[in-house]
PDB file of C-alpha atoms in Angstrom:
ATOM      1  CA  MET A   1      -9.232  -9.667 -12.589  1.00 52.00           C
ATOM      2  CA  THR A   2      -9.147  -6.146 -14.028  1.00 57.00           C
ATOM      3  CA  TYR A   3     -11.507  -3.376 -12.956  1.00 56.00           C
ATOM      4  CA  SER A   4     -12.245  -0.160 -14.772  1.00 62.00           C
ATOM      5  CA  ILE A   5     -11.807   3.187 -13.063  1.00 60.00           C
ATOM      6  CA  GLU A   6     -15.607   3.447 -12.951  1.00 65.00           C
ATOM      7  CA  ALA A   7     -15.825   0.103 -11.148  1.00 61.00           C
ATOM      8  CA  TRP A   8     -13.284   1.278  -8.571  1.00 54.00           C
ATOM      9  CA  GLU A   9     -15.264   4.472  -8.011  1.00 58.00           C
ATOM     10  CA  LYS A  10     -18.387   2.377  -7.397  1.00 57.00           C
ATOM     11  CA  ILE A  11     -16.515   0.119  -4.951  1.00 52.00           C
ATOM     12  CA  ALA A  12     -15.192   3.163  -3.087  1.00 52.00           C
ATOM     13  CA  LYS A  13     -18.683   4.719  -2.821  1.00 52.00           C
ATOM     14  CA  GLU A  14     -20.157   1.493  -1.441  1.00 48.00           C
ATOM     15  CA  SER A  15     -17.343   1.044   1.057  1.00 50.00           C
ATOM     16  CA  ARG A  16     -16.730   2.634   4.456  1.00 53.00           C
ATOM     17  CA  VAL A  17     -13.215   3.356   3.281  1.00 59.00           C
ATOM     18  CA  SER A  18     -11.909   5.033   0.190  1.00 69.00           C
ATOM     19  CA  ILE A  19      -9.677   3.030  -2.126  1.00 70.00           C
ATOM     20  CA  ALA A  20      -9.441   4.304  -5.677  1.00 69.00           C
ATOM     21  CA  LEU A  21      -7.195   3.537  -8.641  1.00 65.00           C
ATOM     22  CA  SER A  22      -6.443   6.008 -11.391  1.00 72.00           C
ATOM     23  CA  GLN A  23      -3.867   6.631 -14.085  1.00 69.00           C
ATOM     24  CA  ALA A  24      -1.642   9.702 -13.851  1.00 67.00           C
ATOM     25  CA  GLY A  25       1.362  11.245 -15.516  1.00 63.00           C
ATOM     26  CA  GLN A  26       2.238  11.389 -19.173  1.00 65.00           C
ATOM     27  CA  GLU A  27       0.275   8.801 -21.124  1.00 67.00           C
ATOM     28  CA  GLY A  28      -0.940   7.167 -17.909  1.00 68.00           C
ATOM     29  CA  ALA A  29       2.582   6.085 -16.956  1.00 81.00           C
ATOM     30  CA  THR A  30       1.682   5.937 -13.254  1.00 86.00           C
ATOM     31  CA  THR A  31      -0.995   4.027 -11.366  1.00 89.00           C
ATOM     32  CA  ARG A  32      -2.204   6.052  -8.395  1.00 89.00           C
ATOM     33  CA  ILE A  33      -3.905   4.315  -5.487  1.00 90.00           C
ATOM     34  CA  ALA A  34      -5.602   6.812  -3.184  1.00 89.00           C
ATOM     35  CA  LEU A  35      -6.597   5.598   0.274  1.00 91.00           C
ATOM     36  CA  GLY A  36      -8.874   7.255   2.797  1.00 89.00           C
ATOM     37  CA  GLY A  37     -10.623   6.492   6.068  1.00 89.00           C
ATOM     38  CA  SER A  38      -9.637   3.718   8.448  1.00 89.00           C
ATOM     39  CA  ILE A  39      -7.588   1.132   6.573  1.00 91.00           C
ATOM     40  CA  ASP A  40      -7.813  -2.009   8.672  1.00 90.00           C
ATOM     41  CA  ILE A  41      -8.676  -5.694   8.508  1.00 90.00           C
ATOM     42  CA  GLY A  42     -12.225  -4.783   7.451  1.00 89.00           C
ATOM     43  CA  SER A  43     -10.900  -3.194   4.254  1.00 89.00           C
ATOM     44  CA  ALA A  44      -7.995  -5.607   3.730  1.00 90.00           C
ATOM     45  CA  ALA A  45      -9.630  -7.511   0.861  1.00 90.00           C
ATOM     46  CA  GLU A  46     -10.359  -4.294  -1.034  1.00 90.00           C
ATOM     47  CA  LEU A  47      -6.854  -2.966  -0.411  1.00 92.00           C
ATOM     48  CA  LYS A  48      -5.281  -6.230  -1.543  1.00 93.00           C
ATOM     49  CA  VAL A  49      -7.269  -6.251  -4.791  1.00 91.00           C
ATOM     50  CA  ALA A  50      -6.417  -2.600  -5.491  1.00 91.00           C
ATOM     51  CA  LEU A  51      -2.711  -3.211  -4.889  1.00 93.00           C
ATOM     52  CA  GLN A  52      -2.720  -6.358  -7.038  1.00 93.00           C
ATOM     53  CA  GLU A  53      -4.502  -4.499  -9.825  1.00 91.00           C
ATOM     54  CA  GLY A  54      -1.997  -1.661  -9.578  1.00 90.00           C
ATOM     55  CA  ILE A  55       0.908  -4.081  -9.923  1.00 92.00           C
ATOM     56  CA  ALA A  56      -0.802  -5.940 -12.775  1.00 92.00           C
ATOM     57  CA  ARG A  57      -0.976  -2.710 -14.767  1.00 90.00           C
ATOM     58  CA  GLY A  58       2.820  -2.826 -14.957  1.00 91.00           C
ATOM     59  CA  LYS A  59       3.393   0.872 -14.326  1.00 90.00           C
ATOM     60  CA  GLU A  60       4.919   2.932 -11.543  1.00 90.00           C
ATOM     61  CA  ILE A  61       2.689   2.828  -8.453  1.00 91.00           C
ATOM     62  CA  GLN A  62       2.021   5.802  -6.205  1.00 91.00           C
ATOM     63  CA  VAL A  63       0.018   5.247  -3.017  1.00 92.00           C
ATOM     64  CA  ALA A  64      -1.578   8.366  -1.524  1.00 89.00           C
ATOM     65  CA  THR A  65      -2.448   8.140   2.179  1.00 90.00           C
ATOM     66  CA  LYS A  66      -3.080  11.716   3.283  1.00 88.00           C
ATOM     67  CA  GLU A  67      -6.826  11.016   3.724  1.00 88.00           C
ATOM     68  CA  VAL A  68      -6.241   7.937   5.902  1.00 91.00           C
ATOM     69  CA  THR A  69      -7.318   8.264   9.530  1.00 90.00           C
ATOM     70  CA  ASP A  70      -5.876   4.961  10.777  1.00 89.00           C
ATOM     71  CA  PHE A  71      -3.775   1.990   9.606  1.00 91.00           C
ATOM     72  CA  ASP A  72      -3.690  -1.349  11.351  1.00 90.00           C
ATOM     73  CA  VAL A  73      -0.993  -3.980  11.050  1.00 91.00           C
ATOM     74  CA  THR A  74      -2.948  -5.817   8.328  1.00 92.00           C
ATOM     75  CA  ALA A  75      -2.899  -2.761   6.077  1.00 92.00           C
ATOM     76  CA  LEU A  76       0.800  -2.196   6.691  1.00 92.00           C
ATOM     77  CA  GLN A  77       1.553  -5.833   5.859  1.00 92.00           C
ATOM     78  CA  LEU A  78      -0.376  -5.533   2.590  1.00 94.00           C
ATOM     79  CA  LEU A  79       1.475  -2.345   1.662  1.00 93.00           C
ATOM     80  CA  TRP A  80       4.764  -4.027   2.507  1.00 91.00           C
ATOM     81  CA  ALA A  81       3.942  -7.075   0.377  1.00 93.00           C
ATOM     82  CA  ALA A  82       2.798  -4.873  -2.513  1.00 94.00           C
ATOM     83  CA  ARG A  83       6.001  -2.869  -2.383  1.00 93.00           C
ATOM     84  CA  ARG A  84       8.033  -6.078  -2.521  1.00 92.00           C
ATOM     85  CA  GLU A  85       5.936  -7.445  -5.409  1.00 93.00           C
ATOM     86  CA  ALA A  86       6.294  -4.192  -7.333  1.00 93.00           C
ATOM     87  CA  GLN A  87      10.046  -4.159  -6.814  1.00 91.00           C
ATOM     88  CA  ASN A  88      10.302  -7.815  -7.890  1.00 92.00           C
ATOM     89  CA  ALA A  89       8.403  -6.858 -11.053  1.00 92.00           C
ATOM     90  CA  GLY A  90      10.808  -3.966 -11.670  1.00 93.00           C
ATOM     91  CA  LEU A  91       8.186  -1.344 -10.830  1.00 92.00           C
ATOM     92  CA  ARG A  92       8.712   1.761  -8.744  1.00 92.00           C
ATOM     93  CA  PHE A  93       6.448   1.852  -5.656  1.00 92.00           C
ATOM     94  CA  THR A  94       6.086   5.217  -3.922  1.00 91.00           C
ATOM     95  CA  LEU A  95       4.479   5.596  -0.505  1.00 90.00           C
ATOM     96  CA  PRO A  96       5.114   9.111   0.826  1.00 88.00           C
ATOM     97  CA  PRO A  97       5.214   9.419   4.609  1.00 86.00           C
ATOM     98  CA  THR A  98       2.215  10.983   6.313  1.00 87.00           C
ATOM     99  CA  GLY A  99       1.575  11.584   9.995  1.00 87.00           C
ATOM    100  CA  VAL A 100      -0.859   8.677  10.386  1.00 90.00           C
ATOM    101  CA  LEU A 101       1.381   6.283   8.464  1.00 88.00           C
ATOM    102  CA  GLU A 102       4.452   7.278  10.469  1.00 89.00           C
ATOM    103  CA  GLU A 103       2.514   6.994  13.755  1.00 90.00           C
ATOM    104  CA  SER A 104       1.252   3.527  12.812  1.00 89.00           C
ATOM    105  CA  LEU A 105       4.760   2.370  11.946  1.00 88.00           C
ATOM    106  CA  ALA A 106       6.115   3.850  15.190  1.00 89.00           C
ATOM    107  CA  GLU A 107       3.494   1.960  17.213  1.00 89.00           C
ATOM    108  CA  LEU A 108       4.955  -1.244  15.761  1.00 84.00           C
ATOM    109  CA  GLY A 109       8.538  -0.141  16.374  1.00 84.00           C
ATOM    110  CA  MET A 110       9.024   0.388  12.631  1.00 80.00           C
ATOM    111  CA  GLU A 111       9.940   4.087  12.518  1.00 76.00           C
ATOM    112  CA  GLY A 112      12.414   4.775   9.721  1.00 71.00           C
ATOM    113  CA  SER A 113      11.060   1.762   7.855  1.00 71.00           C
ATOM    114  CA  SER A 114      11.996   0.982   4.261  1.00 74.00           C
ATOM    115  CA  LEU A 115       8.252   0.869   3.514  1.00 77.00           C
ATOM    116  CA  LEU A 116       8.199   4.636   3.112  1.00 74.00           C
ATOM    117  CA  ALA A 117       9.099   6.484  -0.076  1.00 61.00           C
ATOM    118  CA  GLY A 118      12.690   7.516  -0.494  1.00 45.00           C
ATOM    119  CA  SER A 119      14.131   4.736   1.627  1.00 39.00           C
ATOM    120  CA  SER A 120      17.063   2.885   0.165  1.00 34.00           C
ATOM    121  CA  ALA A 121      16.860  -0.069   2.544  1.00 38.00           C
ATOM    122  CA  ASP A 122      16.561  -3.473   0.937  1.00 37.00           C
ATOM    123  CA  LEU A 123      13.270  -5.039   2.031  1.00 38.00           C
ATOM    124  CA  ALA A 124      14.722  -8.534   2.165  1.00 37.00           C
ATOM    125  CA  GLY A 125      17.425  -7.312   4.513  1.00 39.00           C
ATOM    126  CA  ASP A 126      15.212  -5.157   6.698  1.00 40.00           C
ATOM    127  CA  THR A 127      15.848  -6.964   9.981  1.00 35.00           C
ATOM    128  CA  LYS A 128      13.722  -4.516  11.951  1.00 37.00           C
ATOM    129  CA  TRP A 129      10.663  -5.671   9.965  1.00 36.00           C
ATOM    130  CA  ALA A 130      11.584  -9.339  10.316  1.00 35.00           C
ATOM    131  CA  ARG A 131      12.149  -8.941  14.049  1.00 35.00           C
ATOM    132  CA  ASN A 132       8.681  -7.430  14.537  1.00 38.00           C
ATOM    133  CA  ARG A 133       6.786  -9.879  12.331  1.00 36.00           C
ATOM    134  CA  GLY A 134       6.798 -12.629  14.899  1.00 37.00           C
ATOM    135  CA  PRO A 135       8.011 -16.160  15.486  1.00 36.00           C
ATOM    136  CA  ASP A 136       7.467 -17.386  11.912  1.00 36.00           C
ATOM    137  CA  VAL A 137      10.529 -15.445  10.725  1.00 34.00           C
ATOM    138  CA  GLU A 138      13.757 -17.410  10.622  1.00 31.00           C
TER     139      GLU A 138
END
């Protein structure tokens, strides 16, 4: 399902959180996903759809989180999965570190995680993430 920028603006206005997609860069070469508010299980469906739409556009993805006040583990899992999907599709996925994001990762024992922009760690080999995911990880 594809949404227009206007549709995303309407969704963001009706929501208690802010999740917006836009095109940026030369000739719209980048999809920007701007998040704001408390990103938690209550906004997980919206976040998932936005991330899937961003990946479906087939362009570099930049996720802006400076307006986020809180992340829960659900949001971090969705961002992690989106980063992996983007990388599998050959797309660059940028998630710059912010205080709230770094604090949320630290609470889970994930400081220095490959989720953040600029990390060279291979997600599949990130044992720290696997160790903290729980018993379903082999």
